[in-house]
Amino acid sequence: MTTTPPVLLRTADELHARVRRGRRAVVMTMGALHEGHATLIRTAREIAGADGEVVVTVFVNPLQFGAGEDLDRYPRTLDADLEIAGRAGADAVFAPSVDEVYPGGEPQVRVTAGPMGERLEGASRPGHFDGMLTVVAKLLHLTRPDLALYGQKDAQQLALIRRMVRDLNFGVEIVGVPTVREEDGLALSSRNRFLSTAERRTALALSQALFAGQDRHAAQEALRARAREVPATRARAEALGALGESRAAADAHAVATSAPGSATAVRDAARLVLDDAARATPPLELDYLALVDPSDFTEIGDDHTGEAVLAVAARVGATRLIDNVHLTFGTLGAAS
């Protein structure tokens, strides 16, 4: 890992003048770096290797902020960002101006996110994903990486970037990196600094709701796995009864052959936590709670098998936060 400060580059010409060595890995950020970003940079360093190059972009993209959102309020901390990026292993920080990225003003030709970009975050923030994909496309062209890394906390963003790269034949590998959390479970975000002490207590309901849904999912998967292991006899009913599932024990065969897991029960477990937080002081104002197929971000049914994303967005005070966990239906266990 490098111990020298990263080179600060302001223009694409400066970046293109650098001698390429090995693979170039890019981590795109809007600045205000924290441990979540540092994890992305460290992962990029590991993948690129000692002979590769890690470039961190710092650019607050005006296209992805809607009316009334916090573009002017968004923190700008370039000096601190350079220090964090350097410690994590970045070779260069590319921090272009708005004029550098959009030399002709707001672009008239943009990338459109399509139907997936109109759901969840897209419904709450119209035009956000069009602006995000447009700047990601431009930054991929400007930085010319071999691979680019993004956090799984922004699950819909990551899915859309992967879709854009596939649909439009970008020659770059997209790597998703697991969400980094603070000790109390709150997902790391540049917006966390805006929370007061009381607001932060309420905000913990986002991760607690996801964990409640995750726990319910794991219990269902464990029950069904156990049901499949025990012969379809009285012993199966007794085994299920020992797990505290008396209703299931009454019809063990039905449990063993039922749907892999109940999406409804997962949603309900998470919503109970959020409903409590809505009555807290200050209250949590829920935007959405969704359990979706990660391929298109449509809601899944109780017969779903395979990957799913349990996602939540809410506002506490003036701060809007998002979070998610990944689940797998149809096999024992769940991954966050």
Coordinates of C-alpha atoms in Angstrom, one line a residue:
M1 CA 0.0 0.0 0.0
T2 CA 1.3 3.4 -0.9
T3 CA 2.4 5.7 1.9
T4 CA 2.8 8.8 -0.3
P5 CA 0.0 11.3 -1.0
P6 CA -2.0 10.7 -4.2
V7 CA -1.5 13.0 -7.1
L8 CA -4.3 15.5 -7.5
L9 CA -5.5 15.9 -11.0
R10 CA -8.0 18.5 -12.2
T11 CA -8.3 17.8 -15.9
A12 CA -8.7 14.7 -18.1
D13 CA -5.6 15.8 -20.1
E14 CA -3.5 15.5 -16.9
L15 CA -5.0 12.1 -16.2
H16 CA -4.4 10.9 -19.8
A17 CA -0.8 12.1 -19.7
R18 CA 0.0 9.6 -16.9
V19 CA 1.9 6.5 -17.9
R20 CA -0.4 3.5 -17.6
R21 CA 1.1 0.7 -15.6
G22 CA -0.9 -2.5 -15.1
R23 CA -4.6 -2.4 -14.6
R24 CA -6.4 0.8 -13.7
A25 CA -9.1 0.5 -11.1
V26 CA -11.4 3.5 -10.5
V27 CA -13.5 4.3 -7.5
M28 CA -16.1 7.0 -8.2
T29 CA -17.2 9.2 -5.3
M30 CA -18.8 12.6 -4.6
G31 CA -16.2 13.3 -1.9
A32 CA -16.7 13.5 1.8
L33 CA -14.8 10.2 2.0
H34 CA -15.4 7.9 5.0
E35 CA -14.5 4.3 5.9
G36 CA -16.9 2.9 3.3
H37 CA -15.0 4.7 0.5
A38 CA -11.7 3.6 2.1
T39 CA -12.9 0.0 1.9
L40 CA -13.6 0.5 -1.8
I41 CA -10.2 2.0 -2.4
R42 CA -8.4 -0.8 -0.5
T43 CA -10.4 -3.4 -2.5
A44 CA -9.4 -1.6 -5.7
R45 CA -5.7 -1.7 -4.5
E46 CA -5.9 -5.4 -3.9
I47 CA -7.4 -6.2 -7.3
A48 CA -5.2 -3.8 -9.2
G49 CA -2.1 -5.1 -7.4
A50 CA 1.2 -3.4 -6.8
D51 CA 1.8 -3.0 -10.6
G52 CA -1.7 -1.5 -11.2
E53 CA -3.1 2.0 -10.6
V54 CA -6.0 3.2 -8.4
V55 CA -7.7 6.4 -9.3
V56 CA -10.4 8.0 -7.1
T57 CA -12.8 10.4 -8.7
V58 CA -14.2 13.2 -6.6
F59 CA -17.1 15.0 -8.3
V60 CA -20.4 16.3 -6.9
N61 CA -22.6 15.7 -9.9
P62 CA -25.4 18.4 -10.2
L63 CA -27.4 16.2 -12.7
Q64 CA -28.4 13.7 -10.0
F65 CA -29.8 16.2 -7.5
G66 CA -33.4 17.1 -7.9
A67 CA -35.3 20.3 -6.9
G68 CA -35.1 20.8 -3.1
E69 CA -32.3 18.2 -2.7
D70 CA -29.0 18.9 -0.9
L71 CA -26.6 19.8 -3.7
D72 CA -25.5 23.0 -2.0
R73 CA -25.5 21.3 1.4
Y74 CA -23.5 18.3 0.2
P75 CA -20.1 18.3 2.0
R76 CA -17.0 19.2 0.1
T77 CA -13.8 18.1 2.0
L78 CA -11.1 17.7 -0.7
D79 CA -8.1 18.1 1.6
A80 CA -9.4 15.4 4.0
D81 CA -10.5 13.2 1.0
L82 CA -6.9 13.3 -0.3
E83 CA -5.6 12.1 3.0
I84 CA -8.1 9.3 3.3
A85 CA -7.6 8.2 -0.3
G86 CA -3.8 8.1 0.1
R87 CA -4.0 6.1 3.3
A88 CA -6.3 3.6 1.6
G89 CA -3.9 3.1 -1.3
A90 CA -5.0 5.5 -4.1
D91 CA -2.3 6.6 -6.6
A92 CA -4.3 9.6 -7.9
V93 CA -7.4 11.6 -7.2
F94 CA -9.2 13.1 -10.2
A95 CA -11.3 16.1 -9.0
P96 CA -12.6 17.8 -12.1
S97 CA -14.7 21.0 -12.1
V98 CA -18.2 21.0 -13.4
D99 CA -16.9 22.8 -16.6
E100 CA -14.4 20.0 -17.1
V101 CA -17.1 17.3 -17.0
Y102 CA -19.8 19.3 -18.7
P103 CA -17.8 21.7 -21.0
G104 CA -20.9 22.7 -23.0
G105 CA -23.2 23.1 -20.0
E106 CA -25.8 20.6 -19.1
P107 CA -25.6 17.8 -21.7
Q108 CA -28.5 17.6 -24.2
V109 CA -27.7 13.9 -24.8
R110 CA -28.0 11.8 -21.7
V111 CA -28.1 8.1 -20.7
T112 CA -31.7 7.1 -19.7
A113 CA -32.1 4.5 -17.0
G114 CA -35.2 3.0 -18.4
P115 CA -38.0 1.2 -16.4
M116 CA -35.7 0.0 -13.6
G117 CA -34.6 3.6 -13.0
E118 CA -38.2 4.7 -12.4
R119 CA -38.7 2.3 -9.4
L120 CA -37.9 2.9 -5.7
E121 CA -35.2 5.5 -5.7
G122 CA -36.1 6.6 -9.2
A123 CA -39.8 7.1 -8.2
S124 CA -38.7 9.1 -5.1
R125 CA -36.1 11.1 -7.0
P126 CA -37.2 11.6 -10.6
G127 CA -34.4 12.0 -13.0
H128 CA -31.8 10.9 -10.4
F129 CA -30.6 7.8 -12.2
D130 CA -30.5 9.4 -15.6
G131 CA -28.1 12.0 -14.1
M132 CA -26.1 9.3 -12.3
L133 CA -25.7 7.1 -15.4
T134 CA -24.8 10.0 -17.5
V135 CA -21.9 11.1 -15.2
V136 CA -20.8 7.5 -14.7
A137 CA -20.6 7.0 -18.4
K138 CA -18.6 10.3 -18.8
L139 CA -16.2 9.4 -16.0
L140 CA -15.7 5.9 -17.4
H141 CA -14.7 7.6 -20.7
L142 CA -12.5 10.2 -19.0
T143 CA -10.7 7.8 -16.7
R144 CA -10.5 4.8 -19.1
P145 CA -10.4 2.1 -16.4
D146 CA -10.1 -1.6 -16.6
L147 CA -12.4 -2.0 -13.7
A148 CA -14.6 0.2 -11.5
L149 CA -15.8 -0.4 -8.0
Y150 CA -19.1 0.6 -6.4
G151 CA -20.7 0.0 -3.0
Q152 CA -23.6 -2.4 -2.6
K153 CA -25.3 0.1 -0.2
D154 CA -26.5 1.8 -3.4
A155 CA -27.9 -1.4 -4.7
Q156 CA -30.1 0.0 -7.4
Q157 CA -27.4 2.3 -8.6
L158 CA -25.0 -0.7 -8.9
A159 CA -27.6 -2.7 -10.8
L160 CA -28.2 0.1 -13.2
I161 CA -24.5 0.7 -13.8
R162 CA -24.0 -3.0 -14.5
R163 CA -27.0 -2.9 -16.9
M164 CA -25.6 0.1 -18.7
V165 CA -22.2 -1.4 -19.1
R166 CA -23.7 -4.6 -20.5
D167 CA -26.4 -3.0 -22.7
L168 CA -24.0 -0.3 -24.2
N169 CA -20.9 -2.5 -24.5
F170 CA -18.6 -0.6 -22.2
G171 CA -15.3 -2.4 -22.0
V172 CA -15.0 -2.3 -18.2
E173 CA -15.4 -4.8 -15.3
I174 CA -17.9 -3.6 -12.6
V175 CA -17.1 -4.8 -9.1
G176 CA -19.6 -4.5 -6.2
V177 CA -18.2 -4.2 -2.7
P178 CA -20.3 -5.1 0.5
T179 CA -21.8 -2.3 2.6
V180 CA -19.6 -1.0 5.4
R181 CA -21.4 -0.3 8.7
E182 CA -20.6 1.6 11.9
E183 CA -20.5 -0.3 15.1
D184 CA -24.2 0.3 15.8
G185 CA -25.2 -1.1 12.4
L186 CA -25.9 2.2 10.6
A187 CA -24.7 2.0 7.0
L188 CA -21.8 4.5 6.5
S189 CA -22.9 7.5 4.5
S190 CA -21.6 11.0 4.0
R191 CA -25.1 12.2 5.1
N192 CA -24.7 10.6 8.6
R193 CA -22.9 13.7 9.7
F194 CA -26.1 15.7 9.4
L195 CA -27.9 13.6 12.0
S196 CA -28.3 14.9 15.6
T197 CA -27.9 12.5 18.4
A198 CA -31.6 12.0 18.7
E199 CA -32.0 11.6 14.9
R200 CA -29.3 9.1 14.8
R201 CA -31.1 6.9 17.4
T202 CA -34.2 7.0 15.2
A203 CA -32.1 6.3 12.0
L204 CA -30.8 3.0 13.5
A205 CA -34.3 1.7 12.7
L206 CA -33.3 1.4 9.0
S207 CA -30.6 -1.3 9.6
Q208 CA -32.6 -2.8 12.5
A209 CA -35.6 -3.3 10.2
L210 CA -33.4 -5.0 7.6
F211 CA -31.8 -7.2 10.1
A212 CA -35.2 -8.2 11.4
G213 CA -36.3 -9.2 7.9
Q214 CA -33.0 -11.0 7.4
D215 CA -33.5 -12.9 10.7
R216 CA -37.0 -13.9 9.7
H217 CA -35.8 -15.1 6.3
A218 CA -33.0 -17.2 7.9
A219 CA -35.4 -18.8 10.3
Q220 CA -37.8 -19.7 7.5
E221 CA -34.9 -21.2 5.4
A222 CA -33.6 -23.1 8.4
L223 CA -37.1 -24.5 9.1
R224 CA -37.6 -25.7 5.5
A225 CA -34.1 -27.2 5.4
R226 CA -34.8 -29.1 8.6
A227 CA -38.1 -30.3 7.2
R228 CA -36.5 -31.7 4.1
E229 CA -33.9 -33.6 6.2
V230 CA -36.4 -35.4 8.4
P231 CA -38.4 -38.2 6.9
A232 CA -42.1 -37.5 6.2
T233 CA -43.3 -39.2 9.4
R234 CA -44.3 -38.3 12.9
A235 CA -40.6 -37.6 13.6
R236 CA -40.8 -34.7 11.1
A237 CA -43.7 -33.1 13.0
E238 CA -41.9 -33.6 16.3
A239 CA -38.7 -32.1 14.9
L240 CA -40.5 -29.1 13.6
G241 CA -42.3 -28.7 16.9
A242 CA -39.0 -28.6 18.7
L243 CA -38.1 -25.6 16.5
G244 CA -41.1 -23.8 18.0
E245 CA -43.2 -24.0 14.8
S246 CA -46.3 -25.7 16.1
R247 CA -48.4 -24.7 13.2
A248 CA -45.9 -26.1 10.8
A249 CA -45.6 -29.2 12.9
A250 CA -49.2 -29.9 12.3
D251 CA -48.5 -30.4 8.6
A252 CA -44.9 -31.2 8.2
H253 CA -45.2 -32.4 4.7
A254 CA -46.7 -29.1 3.6
V255 CA -43.8 -27.2 5.1
A256 CA -41.2 -29.4 3.4
T257 CA -42.8 -28.9 0.0
S258 CA -43.9 -25.2 0.4
A259 CA -42.3 -22.2 -1.2
P260 CA -38.7 -21.6 -0.3
G261 CA -39.5 -18.6 1.9
S262 CA -42.3 -16.1 2.5
A263 CA -41.4 -12.7 1.1
T264 CA -44.5 -11.4 2.9
A265 CA -43.2 -12.5 6.3
V266 CA -39.8 -10.9 5.6
R267 CA -41.5 -7.6 4.7
D268 CA -43.8 -7.8 7.7
A269 CA -40.9 -8.3 10.1
A270 CA -39.0 -5.3 8.8
R271 CA -42.1 -3.1 8.7
L272 CA -42.8 -3.7 12.4
V273 CA -39.5 -2.1 13.3
L274 CA -40.2 0.8 11.0
D275 CA -43.7 1.3 12.3
D276 CA -42.2 1.7 15.8
A277 CA -39.6 4.2 14.6
A278 CA -42.4 6.2 13.0
R279 CA -43.7 6.9 16.5
A280 CA -40.3 7.8 17.9
T281 CA -39.1 11.3 18.7
P282 CA -38.0 12.5 16.2
P283 CA -40.0 10.2 13.9
L284 CA -38.8 8.2 11.0
E285 CA -40.7 9.1 7.8
L286 CA -40.7 6.0 5.6
D287 CA -40.2 6.5 1.9
Y288 CA -40.3 2.9 0.9
L289 CA -39.7 -0.7 2.1
A290 CA -39.3 -3.2 -0.8
L291 CA -38.2 -6.7 -1.4
V292 CA -37.1 -6.9 -5.0
D293 CA -35.5 -9.0 -7.7
P294 CA -32.0 -7.4 -8.2
S295 CA -32.2 -8.0 -12.0
D296 CA -35.0 -5.4 -12.5
F297 CA -36.0 -4.1 -9.0
T298 CA -39.6 -5.4 -9.2
E299 CA -41.2 -6.8 -6.1
I300 CA -40.9 -10.5 -5.6
G301 CA -43.7 -12.9 -4.6
D302 CA -43.8 -15.7 -2.0
D303 CA -42.8 -18.2 -4.7
H304 CA -39.6 -16.4 -5.5
T305 CA -36.3 -18.4 -5.6
G306 CA -32.8 -17.0 -6.0
E307 CA -31.4 -13.6 -5.1
A308 CA -33.4 -10.7 -3.7
V309 CA -32.7 -7.3 -2.1
L310 CA -34.5 -6.0 0.9
A311 CA -34.3 -2.2 0.6
V312 CA -35.4 0.7 2.7
A313 CA -35.3 4.5 2.3
A314 CA -36.5 7.0 4.9
R315 CA -36.1 10.5 6.1
V316 CA -35.1 11.5 9.7
G317 CA -35.3 15.2 10.2
A318 CA -33.8 16.8 7.1
T319 CA -31.6 13.8 6.2
R320 CA -32.7 11.1 3.8
L321 CA -31.0 7.7 4.2
I322 CA -31.0 4.4 2.3
D323 CA -29.9 0.9 3.1
N324 CA -30.4 -2.7 2.0
V325 CA -29.4 -6.3 2.6
H326 CA -29.1 -9.2 0.1
L327 CA -31.0 -12.4 0.7
T328 CA -31.1 -15.7 -1.1
F329 CA -34.4 -17.6 -1.3
G330 CA -34.5 -21.3 -1.8
T331 CA -31.2 -22.2 0.0
L332 CA -30.2 -22.1 3.6
G333 CA -28.7 -18.9 4.8
A334 CA -28.7 -15.2 3.9
A335 CA -25.9 -12.8 3.0
S336 CA -25.9 -9.1 4.0

